[in-house]
Structures are given as structure tokens and as C-alpha cells.
Coordinates of C-alpha atoms (C1' of nucleotides) in Angstrom, one line a residue:
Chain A
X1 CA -16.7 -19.2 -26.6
X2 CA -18.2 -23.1 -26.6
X3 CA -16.6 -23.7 -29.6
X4 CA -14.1 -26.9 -28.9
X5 CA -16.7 -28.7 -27.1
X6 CA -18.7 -30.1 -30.0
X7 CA -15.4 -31.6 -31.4
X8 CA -15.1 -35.3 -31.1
X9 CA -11.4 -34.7 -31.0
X10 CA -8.9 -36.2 -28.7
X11 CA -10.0 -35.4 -25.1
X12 CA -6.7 -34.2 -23.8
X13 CA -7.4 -31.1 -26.2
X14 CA -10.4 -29.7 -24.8
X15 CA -10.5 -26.4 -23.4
X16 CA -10.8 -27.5 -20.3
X17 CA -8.1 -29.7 -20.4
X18 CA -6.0 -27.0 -21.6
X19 CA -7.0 -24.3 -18.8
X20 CA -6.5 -27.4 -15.9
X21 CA -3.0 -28.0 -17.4
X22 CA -2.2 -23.9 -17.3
X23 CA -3.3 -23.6 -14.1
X24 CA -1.6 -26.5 -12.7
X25 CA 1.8 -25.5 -14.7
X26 CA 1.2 -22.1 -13.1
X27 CA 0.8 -23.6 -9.1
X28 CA 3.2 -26.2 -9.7
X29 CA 5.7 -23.4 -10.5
X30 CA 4.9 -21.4 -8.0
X31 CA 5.2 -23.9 -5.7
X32 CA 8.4 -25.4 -6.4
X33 CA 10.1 -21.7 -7.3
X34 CA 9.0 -20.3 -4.1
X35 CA 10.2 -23.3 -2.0
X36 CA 13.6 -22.4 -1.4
X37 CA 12.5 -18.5 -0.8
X38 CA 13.1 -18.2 2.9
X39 CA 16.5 -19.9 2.9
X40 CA 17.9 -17.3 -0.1
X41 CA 16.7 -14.1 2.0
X42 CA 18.3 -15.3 4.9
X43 CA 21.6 -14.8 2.5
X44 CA 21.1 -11.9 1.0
X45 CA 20.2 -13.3 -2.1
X46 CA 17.3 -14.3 -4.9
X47 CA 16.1 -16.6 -7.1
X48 CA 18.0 -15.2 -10.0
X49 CA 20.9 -16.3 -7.8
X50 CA 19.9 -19.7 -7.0
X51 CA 19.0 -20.3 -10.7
X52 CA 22.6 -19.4 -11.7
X53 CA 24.0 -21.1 -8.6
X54 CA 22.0 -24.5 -9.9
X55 CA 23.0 -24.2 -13.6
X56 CA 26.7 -23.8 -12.6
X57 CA 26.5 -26.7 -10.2
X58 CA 25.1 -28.6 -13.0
X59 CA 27.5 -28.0 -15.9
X60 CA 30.7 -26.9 -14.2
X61 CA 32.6 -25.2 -16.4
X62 CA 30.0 -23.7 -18.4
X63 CA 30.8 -20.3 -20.1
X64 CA 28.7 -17.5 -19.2
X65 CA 27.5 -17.1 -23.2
X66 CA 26.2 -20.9 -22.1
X67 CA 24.6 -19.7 -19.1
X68 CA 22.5 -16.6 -20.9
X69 CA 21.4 -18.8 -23.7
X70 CA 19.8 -21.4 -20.7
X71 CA 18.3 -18.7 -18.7
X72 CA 17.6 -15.9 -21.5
X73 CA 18.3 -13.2 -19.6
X74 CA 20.5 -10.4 -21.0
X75 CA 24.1 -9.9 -20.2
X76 CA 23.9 -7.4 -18.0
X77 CA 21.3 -9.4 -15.3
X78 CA 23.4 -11.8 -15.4
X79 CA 26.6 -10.3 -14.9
X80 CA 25.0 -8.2 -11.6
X81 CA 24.2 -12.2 -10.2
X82 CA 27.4 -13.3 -10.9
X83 CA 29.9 -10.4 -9.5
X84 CA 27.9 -11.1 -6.2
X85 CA 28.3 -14.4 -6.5
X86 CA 31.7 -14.2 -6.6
X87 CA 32.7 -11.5 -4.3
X88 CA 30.6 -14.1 -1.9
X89 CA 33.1 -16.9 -2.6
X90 CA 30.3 -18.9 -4.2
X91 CA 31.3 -19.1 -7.6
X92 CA 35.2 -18.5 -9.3
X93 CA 35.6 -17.5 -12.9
X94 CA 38.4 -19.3 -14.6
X95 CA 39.9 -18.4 -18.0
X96 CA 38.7 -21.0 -20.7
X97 CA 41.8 -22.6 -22.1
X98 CA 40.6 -23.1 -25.5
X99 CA 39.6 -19.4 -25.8
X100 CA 41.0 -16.9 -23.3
X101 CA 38.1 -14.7 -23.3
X102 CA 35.7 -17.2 -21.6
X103 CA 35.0 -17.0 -18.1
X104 CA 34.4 -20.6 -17.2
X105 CA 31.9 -21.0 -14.2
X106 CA 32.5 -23.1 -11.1
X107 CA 31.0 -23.2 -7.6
X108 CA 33.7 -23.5 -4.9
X109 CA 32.8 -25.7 -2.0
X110 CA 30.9 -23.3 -0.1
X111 CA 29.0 -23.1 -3.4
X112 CA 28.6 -26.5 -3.5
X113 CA 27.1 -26.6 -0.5
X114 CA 25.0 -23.7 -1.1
X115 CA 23.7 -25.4 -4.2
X116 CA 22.9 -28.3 -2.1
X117 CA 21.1 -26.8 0.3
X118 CA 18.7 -24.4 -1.8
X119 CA 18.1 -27.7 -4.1
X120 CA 17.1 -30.0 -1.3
X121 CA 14.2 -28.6 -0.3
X122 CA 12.8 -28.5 -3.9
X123 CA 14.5 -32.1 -5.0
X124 CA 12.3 -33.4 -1.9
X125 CA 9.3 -32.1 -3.2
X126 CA 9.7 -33.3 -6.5
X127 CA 10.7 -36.9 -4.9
X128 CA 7.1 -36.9 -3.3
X129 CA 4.9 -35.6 -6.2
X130 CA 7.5 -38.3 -8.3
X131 CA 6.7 -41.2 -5.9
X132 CA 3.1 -40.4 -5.5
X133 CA 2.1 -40.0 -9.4
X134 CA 4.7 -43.4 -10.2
X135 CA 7.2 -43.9 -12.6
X136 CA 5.1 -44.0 -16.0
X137 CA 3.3 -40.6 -14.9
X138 CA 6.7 -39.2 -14.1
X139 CA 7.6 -40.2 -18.3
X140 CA 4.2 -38.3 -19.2
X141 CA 5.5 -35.6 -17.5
X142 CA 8.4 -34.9 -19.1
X143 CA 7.0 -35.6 -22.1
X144 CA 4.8 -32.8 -22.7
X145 CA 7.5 -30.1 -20.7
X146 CA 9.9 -31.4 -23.6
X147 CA 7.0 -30.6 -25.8
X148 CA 6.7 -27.2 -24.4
X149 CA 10.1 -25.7 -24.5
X150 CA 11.5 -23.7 -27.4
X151 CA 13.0 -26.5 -30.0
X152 CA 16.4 -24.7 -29.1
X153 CA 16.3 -26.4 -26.0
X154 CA 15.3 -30.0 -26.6
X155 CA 18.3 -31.4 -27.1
X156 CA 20.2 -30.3 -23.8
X157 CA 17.3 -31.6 -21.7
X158 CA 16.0 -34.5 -23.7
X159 CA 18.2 -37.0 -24.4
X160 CA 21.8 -36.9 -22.3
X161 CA 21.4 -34.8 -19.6
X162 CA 24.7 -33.6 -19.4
X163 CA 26.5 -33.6 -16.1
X164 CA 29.2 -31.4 -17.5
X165 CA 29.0 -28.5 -20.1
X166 CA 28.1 -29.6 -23.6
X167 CA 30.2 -29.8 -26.7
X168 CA 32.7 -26.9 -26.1
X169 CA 35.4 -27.3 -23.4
Chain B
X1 CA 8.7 -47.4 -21.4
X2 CA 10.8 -45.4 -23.5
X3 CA 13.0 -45.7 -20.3
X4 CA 16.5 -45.8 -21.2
X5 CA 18.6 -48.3 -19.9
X6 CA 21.1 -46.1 -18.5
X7 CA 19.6 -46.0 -15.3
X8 CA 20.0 -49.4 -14.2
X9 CA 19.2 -48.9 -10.7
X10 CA 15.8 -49.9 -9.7
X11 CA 13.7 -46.1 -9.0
X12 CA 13.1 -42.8 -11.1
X13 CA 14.1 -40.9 -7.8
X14 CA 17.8 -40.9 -8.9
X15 CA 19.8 -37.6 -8.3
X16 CA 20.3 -37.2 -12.1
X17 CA 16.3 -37.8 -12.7
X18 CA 15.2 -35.4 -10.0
X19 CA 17.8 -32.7 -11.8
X20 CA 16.4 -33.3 -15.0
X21 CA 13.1 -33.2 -14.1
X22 CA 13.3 -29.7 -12.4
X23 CA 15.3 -28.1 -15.5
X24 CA 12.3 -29.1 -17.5
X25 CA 10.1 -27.7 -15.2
X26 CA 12.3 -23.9 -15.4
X27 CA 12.7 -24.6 -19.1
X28 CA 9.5 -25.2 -19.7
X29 CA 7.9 -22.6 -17.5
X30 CA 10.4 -19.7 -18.9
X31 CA 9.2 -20.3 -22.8
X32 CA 5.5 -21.2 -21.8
X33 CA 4.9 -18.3 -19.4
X34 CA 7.1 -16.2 -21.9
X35 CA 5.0 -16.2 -24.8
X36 CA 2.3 -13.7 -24.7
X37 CA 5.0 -11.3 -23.1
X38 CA 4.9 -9.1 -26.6
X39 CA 1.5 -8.7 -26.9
X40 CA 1.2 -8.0 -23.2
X41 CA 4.1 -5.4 -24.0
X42 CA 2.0 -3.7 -26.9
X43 CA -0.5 -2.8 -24.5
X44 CA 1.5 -1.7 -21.6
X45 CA 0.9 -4.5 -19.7
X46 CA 2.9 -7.4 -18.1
X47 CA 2.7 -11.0 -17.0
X48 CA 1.1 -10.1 -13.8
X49 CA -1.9 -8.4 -15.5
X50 CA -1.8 -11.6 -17.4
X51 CA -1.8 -13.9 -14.0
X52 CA -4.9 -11.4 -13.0
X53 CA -7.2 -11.9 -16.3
X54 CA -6.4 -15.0 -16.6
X55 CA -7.7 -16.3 -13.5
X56 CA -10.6 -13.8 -13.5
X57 CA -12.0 -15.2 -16.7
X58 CA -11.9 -18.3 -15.3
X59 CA -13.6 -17.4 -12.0
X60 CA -16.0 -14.8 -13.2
X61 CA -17.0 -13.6 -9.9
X62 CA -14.1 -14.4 -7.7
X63 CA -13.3 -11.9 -4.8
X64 CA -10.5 -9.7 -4.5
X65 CA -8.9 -12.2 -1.7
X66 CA -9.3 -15.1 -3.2
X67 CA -7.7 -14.2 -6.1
X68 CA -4.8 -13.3 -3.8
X69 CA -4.8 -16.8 -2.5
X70 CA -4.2 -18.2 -5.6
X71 CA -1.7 -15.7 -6.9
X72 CA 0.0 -15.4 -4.0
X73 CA 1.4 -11.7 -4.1
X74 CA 0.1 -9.4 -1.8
X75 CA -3.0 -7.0 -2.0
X76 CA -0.6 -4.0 -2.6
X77 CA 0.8 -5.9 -5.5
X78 CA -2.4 -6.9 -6.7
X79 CA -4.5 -3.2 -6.5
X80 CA -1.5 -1.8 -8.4
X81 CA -2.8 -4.0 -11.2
X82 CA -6.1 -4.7 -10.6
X83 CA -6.5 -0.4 -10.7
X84 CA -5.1 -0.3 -14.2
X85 CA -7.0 -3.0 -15.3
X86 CA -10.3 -1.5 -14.6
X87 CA -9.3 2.1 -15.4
X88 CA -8.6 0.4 -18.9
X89 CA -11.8 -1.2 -18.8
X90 CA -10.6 -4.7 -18.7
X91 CA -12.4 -5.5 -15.8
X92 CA -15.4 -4.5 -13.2
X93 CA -15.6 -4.4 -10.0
X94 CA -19.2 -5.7 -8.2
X95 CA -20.0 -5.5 -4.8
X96 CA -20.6 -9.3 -3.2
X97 CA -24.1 -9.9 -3.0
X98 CA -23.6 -11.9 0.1
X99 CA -21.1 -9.8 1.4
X100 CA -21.3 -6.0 0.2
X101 CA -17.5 -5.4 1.4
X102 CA -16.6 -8.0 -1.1
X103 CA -15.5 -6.6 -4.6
X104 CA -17.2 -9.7 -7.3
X105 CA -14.3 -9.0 -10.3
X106 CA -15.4 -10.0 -13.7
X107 CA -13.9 -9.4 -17.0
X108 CA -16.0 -6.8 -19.7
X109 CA -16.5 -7.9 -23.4
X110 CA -13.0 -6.2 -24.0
X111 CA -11.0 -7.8 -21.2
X112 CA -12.5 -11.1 -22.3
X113 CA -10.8 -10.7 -26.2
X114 CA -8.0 -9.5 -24.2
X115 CA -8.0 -12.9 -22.1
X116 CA -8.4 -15.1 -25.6
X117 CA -5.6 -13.3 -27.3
X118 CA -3.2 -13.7 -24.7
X119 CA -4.1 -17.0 -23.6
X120 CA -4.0 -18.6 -27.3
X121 CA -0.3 -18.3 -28.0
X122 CA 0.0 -20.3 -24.6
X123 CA -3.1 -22.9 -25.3
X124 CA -1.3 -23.5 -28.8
X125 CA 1.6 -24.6 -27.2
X126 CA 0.4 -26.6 -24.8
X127 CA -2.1 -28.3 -27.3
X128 CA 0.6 -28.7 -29.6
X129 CA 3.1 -30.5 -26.5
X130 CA -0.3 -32.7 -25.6
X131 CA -1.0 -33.5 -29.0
X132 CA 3.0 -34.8 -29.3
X133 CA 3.3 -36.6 -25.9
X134 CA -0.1 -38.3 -26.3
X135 CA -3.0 -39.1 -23.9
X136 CA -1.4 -41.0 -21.4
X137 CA 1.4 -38.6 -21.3
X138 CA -0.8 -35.6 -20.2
X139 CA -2.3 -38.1 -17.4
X140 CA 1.0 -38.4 -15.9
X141 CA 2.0 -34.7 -16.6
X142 CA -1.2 -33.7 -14.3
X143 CA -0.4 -36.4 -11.5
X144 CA 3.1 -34.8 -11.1
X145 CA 1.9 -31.1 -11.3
X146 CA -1.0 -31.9 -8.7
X147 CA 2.0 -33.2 -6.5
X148 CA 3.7 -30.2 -6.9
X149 CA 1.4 -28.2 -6.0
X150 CA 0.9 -27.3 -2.0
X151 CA -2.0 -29.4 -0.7
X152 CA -4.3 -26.4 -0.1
X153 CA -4.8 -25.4 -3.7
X154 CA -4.7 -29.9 -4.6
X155 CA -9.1 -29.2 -4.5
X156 CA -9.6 -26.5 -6.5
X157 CA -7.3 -27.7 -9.7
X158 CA -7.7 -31.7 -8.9
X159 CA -11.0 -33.0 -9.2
X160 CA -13.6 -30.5 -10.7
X161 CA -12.0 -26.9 -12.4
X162 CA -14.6 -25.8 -11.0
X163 CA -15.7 -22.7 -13.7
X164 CA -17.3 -20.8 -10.9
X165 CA -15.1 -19.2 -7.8
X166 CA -14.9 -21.9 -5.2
X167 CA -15.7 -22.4 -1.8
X168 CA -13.4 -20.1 0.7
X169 CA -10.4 -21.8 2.2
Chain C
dA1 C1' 47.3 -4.7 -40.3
dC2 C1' 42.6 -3.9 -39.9
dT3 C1' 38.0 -5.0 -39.3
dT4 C1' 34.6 -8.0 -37.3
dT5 C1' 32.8 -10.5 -33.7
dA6 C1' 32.2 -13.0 -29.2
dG7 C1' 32.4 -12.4 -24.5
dG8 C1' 32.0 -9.3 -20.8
dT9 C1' 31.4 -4.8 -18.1
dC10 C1' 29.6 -0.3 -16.5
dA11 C1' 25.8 3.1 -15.9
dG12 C1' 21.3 4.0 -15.5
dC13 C1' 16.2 3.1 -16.3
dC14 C1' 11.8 0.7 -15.3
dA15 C1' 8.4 -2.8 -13.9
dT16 C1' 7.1 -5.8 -10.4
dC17 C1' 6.6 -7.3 -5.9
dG18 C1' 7.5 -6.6 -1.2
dT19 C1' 6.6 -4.4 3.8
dG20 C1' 4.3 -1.5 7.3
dA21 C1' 1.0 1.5 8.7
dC22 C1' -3.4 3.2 8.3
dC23 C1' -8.0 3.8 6.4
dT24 C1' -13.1 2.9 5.1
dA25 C1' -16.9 0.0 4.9
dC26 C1' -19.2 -3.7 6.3
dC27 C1' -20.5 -8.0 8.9
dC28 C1' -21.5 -10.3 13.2
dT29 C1' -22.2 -10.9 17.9
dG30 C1' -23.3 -9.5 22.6
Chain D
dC1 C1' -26.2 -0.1 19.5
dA2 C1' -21.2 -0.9 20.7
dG3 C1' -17.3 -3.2 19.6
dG4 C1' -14.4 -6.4 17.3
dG5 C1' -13.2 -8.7 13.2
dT6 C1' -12.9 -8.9 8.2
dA7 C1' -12.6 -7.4 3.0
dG8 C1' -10.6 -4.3 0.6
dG9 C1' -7.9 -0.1 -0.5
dT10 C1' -4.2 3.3 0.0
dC11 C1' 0.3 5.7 0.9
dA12 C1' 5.3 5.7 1.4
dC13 C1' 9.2 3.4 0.5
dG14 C1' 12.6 -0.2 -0.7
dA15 C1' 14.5 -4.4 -3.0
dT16 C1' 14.8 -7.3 -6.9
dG17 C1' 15.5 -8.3 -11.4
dG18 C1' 14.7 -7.5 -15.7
dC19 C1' 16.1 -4.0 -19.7
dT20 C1' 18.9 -0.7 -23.2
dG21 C1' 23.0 1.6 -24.7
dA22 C1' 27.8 2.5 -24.7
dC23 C1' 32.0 0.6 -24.3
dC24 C1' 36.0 -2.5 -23.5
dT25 C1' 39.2 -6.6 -24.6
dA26 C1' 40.6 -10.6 -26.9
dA27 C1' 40.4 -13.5 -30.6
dA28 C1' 39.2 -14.6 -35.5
dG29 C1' 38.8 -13.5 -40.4
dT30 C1' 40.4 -11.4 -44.4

DNA sequence: ACTTTAGGTCAGCCATCGTGACCTACCCTG
DNA sequence: CAGGGTAGGTCACGATGGCTGACCTAAAGT
């Protein structure tokens, strides 16, 4: 299995290298996905809510079409999130004016705050590991994640990070 | 840096920042952790047997609890998986030589191709996102993943991965 | 007008992970 | 050696969150 050690190729591509950088994507996840845990339970709800919750919050407006093709899921796991999130008041489906079978997504102010709250906790631990590693590691680091999502994806995250919903409206 | 001057204010910790920062980290995750899912599907696996060889090839030896420490899941969760993958003949169970309640797991010659096979798609792409972003890059990529991380697991992925199962917490 | 397609829903299945209780085997200390 | 603590396993059961398949409605294409 020694077989990349002999190169003399870039260090960053060694094996080892490779396996640290796994393992650290895989804690670092775990980590910052588990964080807001304890506050969703004590709603009733789960991650998959809190991930639609915060892709809502972030592009308000945003078709559900938009919303499956961000969190590849399928239809149907999605549409179980979002009934209950609207039967809680979190989130209201609006018809899209331009095309009258859209639902367009918005949080309503308890939403909002919702959002807020299950965000906090993980915005302050990305505002330490930000502050601690400085502002050129925090470029390296979103370097490579651009690197590691599908190509599809690039252009939402990389250059304008879009506060509202892309293109369409 | 390739900093772009629409932030003018002075710190990376701006709201708009943090929210890119932590899409990239979901985006990247999903397609990264999502890519051996079809060969894990051919064999009637999933990610979690995945999560389990994974970190058993790279701590031949380690005990049943401390893999639970660094998976986090419980040891329900974990036998469930940890059964199938020995009555497939993935993996072996040893009794400690320390301590004979300990079960030492290791990977057999089959689990380890497994382990390649599954791990390559994922090393590819990371290579590949290293190779693009560039030394320095990967530097700062680490620094904000070790941040991430919860300080109890900082030792075992910071300084040396160590290759053998480390010292109990 | 009729078909196609995009967006969305309903019903039901399955894998994963969780909890709580309880068990064996083993280690360590008095 | 007794007794408590620890490593690991097991059983029953439930919740979550994915999935497929069938189906609906509204718009678009021809």
C-alpha cells in the first residue's frame, strides 16, 4: 500500500495528507452539524429541517425545484420538511408570479428567528476556528471546499454569494 | 489575496462570510461524503459501514469504544454494523492483549480492498481540490477544520495522524 | 386541442441512528 | 475472594430521513 511515498510529488498529495484532510472534513462536520442538535429536539424537529430553514433564510423566495437541486434530496423528503414547516408557521408558500405553479419559499418572523437562533450557535463556532486559523487560512479553506463540490455548484457558492434567489424571480 | 473588494470592512467575520463559509462546508460535505454511496450500495452497505472501515484501516487495532468516540453514534448503532461487517468478513474481531474484555478490530485482506475502493473515489477528489487550490490553500483548509473540530478530538487529527490507535481519552 | 413537462403531493418502504434495560466477561481493589 | 466498575454485546422499540411509484395540476410547446 506504500505506494505514493516514494513520489517526490507535491507534499499536499501524500496519502497522509489526504487521510488527515478526510478525517478532519469528517470531525469538522460532525462537529458543526451536530451543534445545533439539542436546540432542534427541543422543537420537534431535525437537521433536515434546519437545513431547509437555513437555505430559505438565505434565498428568500427560492422555488422548491431550487431548494431540491441545493440539497439533493428527492421531492418527496422534502415536501414531508416543508408541510411541517409550515403547519408550524415557520415558513409560507407563496405562488411565483412569473409561473403560477411555483411555491416560492419564505420564513415568517418566527422563522426568522428560528433561523437565527439554530445558526448562532454554529456561526460562533465558525467565527472562532475563522479568527484562530486568520484570514489567509480562511481563503485556503474555501478554496479547496470550492474544489470539492460537484461543478454544478460552483457558481452559486463561488463567486456572488447571492442574498436572494438566483436568476429566476 | 484574491480578496474581493466588496467587503470593504476591515474582518472576514462578516455575516455574509460566515454564511458562505458554512454552505461550503454542507456543499462540500454532501458531494464528498456522497461519492462512494453507489459502490457502498452494490454491496449492501451504507455510509456508516463506510465511517467504520474507514477509520478501522486507519487504526488497525483500535477498540470497540474508541471507535465510538470518534464516530460518535452509540454502541447499539455501531454493533448493528460492526456485526455485518464481520459476518461478511470485512473485519476481525481480537481480544485486547492488555485488556481481554477489549475487542482489537482490524480489517482482513478483503475489507482492506474494500477500504481502497471506497476511499479512492473520495481521495481523487480531494487530491484533485488540493491539487487546484494549491499548497498554501490546504494549510489554511486544515487550520479551519482543526478549529472546527471539538477540542477533544484537536490531538488525535492535529499534530501526528498517529497510524496506530491512540492513547484513551 | 392535445401532448409534454415542470412542479408538487400522497402512500408506503427501508436504512440508520437513537433510547433504555439488561447481560456477560473481565479488571481492579480491598 | 468479594464487590464494584468497565468493555462490550444484545433485545425491544421508536424516530428520522432518505427512497420509489403513482398521481395531480398548471403551464408550455406544437
Amino acid at each position: 500500500m506504500a505506494d505514493l511515498k516514494s513520489g517526490v510529488n507535491p507534499l499536499f498529495l501524500r496519502e497522509e495528507d489526504l487521510r488527515q484532510g478526510m478525517e478532519l472534513l469528517f470531525c469538522g462536520w460532525r462537529d458543526f452539524a451536530g451543534e445545533p442538535d439539542p436546540l432542534l429536539a427541543r422543537r420537534q424537529l431535525g437537521r433536515a429541517h434546519h437545513r431547509a430553514v437555513y437555505f430559505i433564510g438565505r434565498h428568500p423566495g427560492i422555488t422548491v425545484g431550487e431548494l431540491l437541486s441545493i440539497l439533493k434530496i428527492t421531492k418527496q423528503s422534502l415536501g414531508r420538511v416543508l408541510t411541517q414547516l409550515v403547519t408550524d408557521g415557520l415558513v409560507v408558500q407563496l405562488p411565483g408570479a412569473r409561473d403560477r405553479r411555483q411555491r416560492c419559499l419564505k420564513l415568517t418572523a418566527t422563522g426568522e428567528a428560528l433561523e437565527r437562533e439554530l445558526t448562532e450557535t454554529q456561526r460562533q463556532r465558525l467565527a472562532r476556528a475563522y479568527r484562530t486559523a486568520g484570514a489567509e487560512a480562511v481563503e485556503g479553506f474555501r478554496q479547496v471546499l470550492l474544489g470539492l463540490v460537484d461543478e454544478r455548484d460552483r457558481n452559486r457558492l463561488a463567486g456572488a454569494p447571492a442574498p436572494q434567489a438566483p436568476q429566476r424571480r
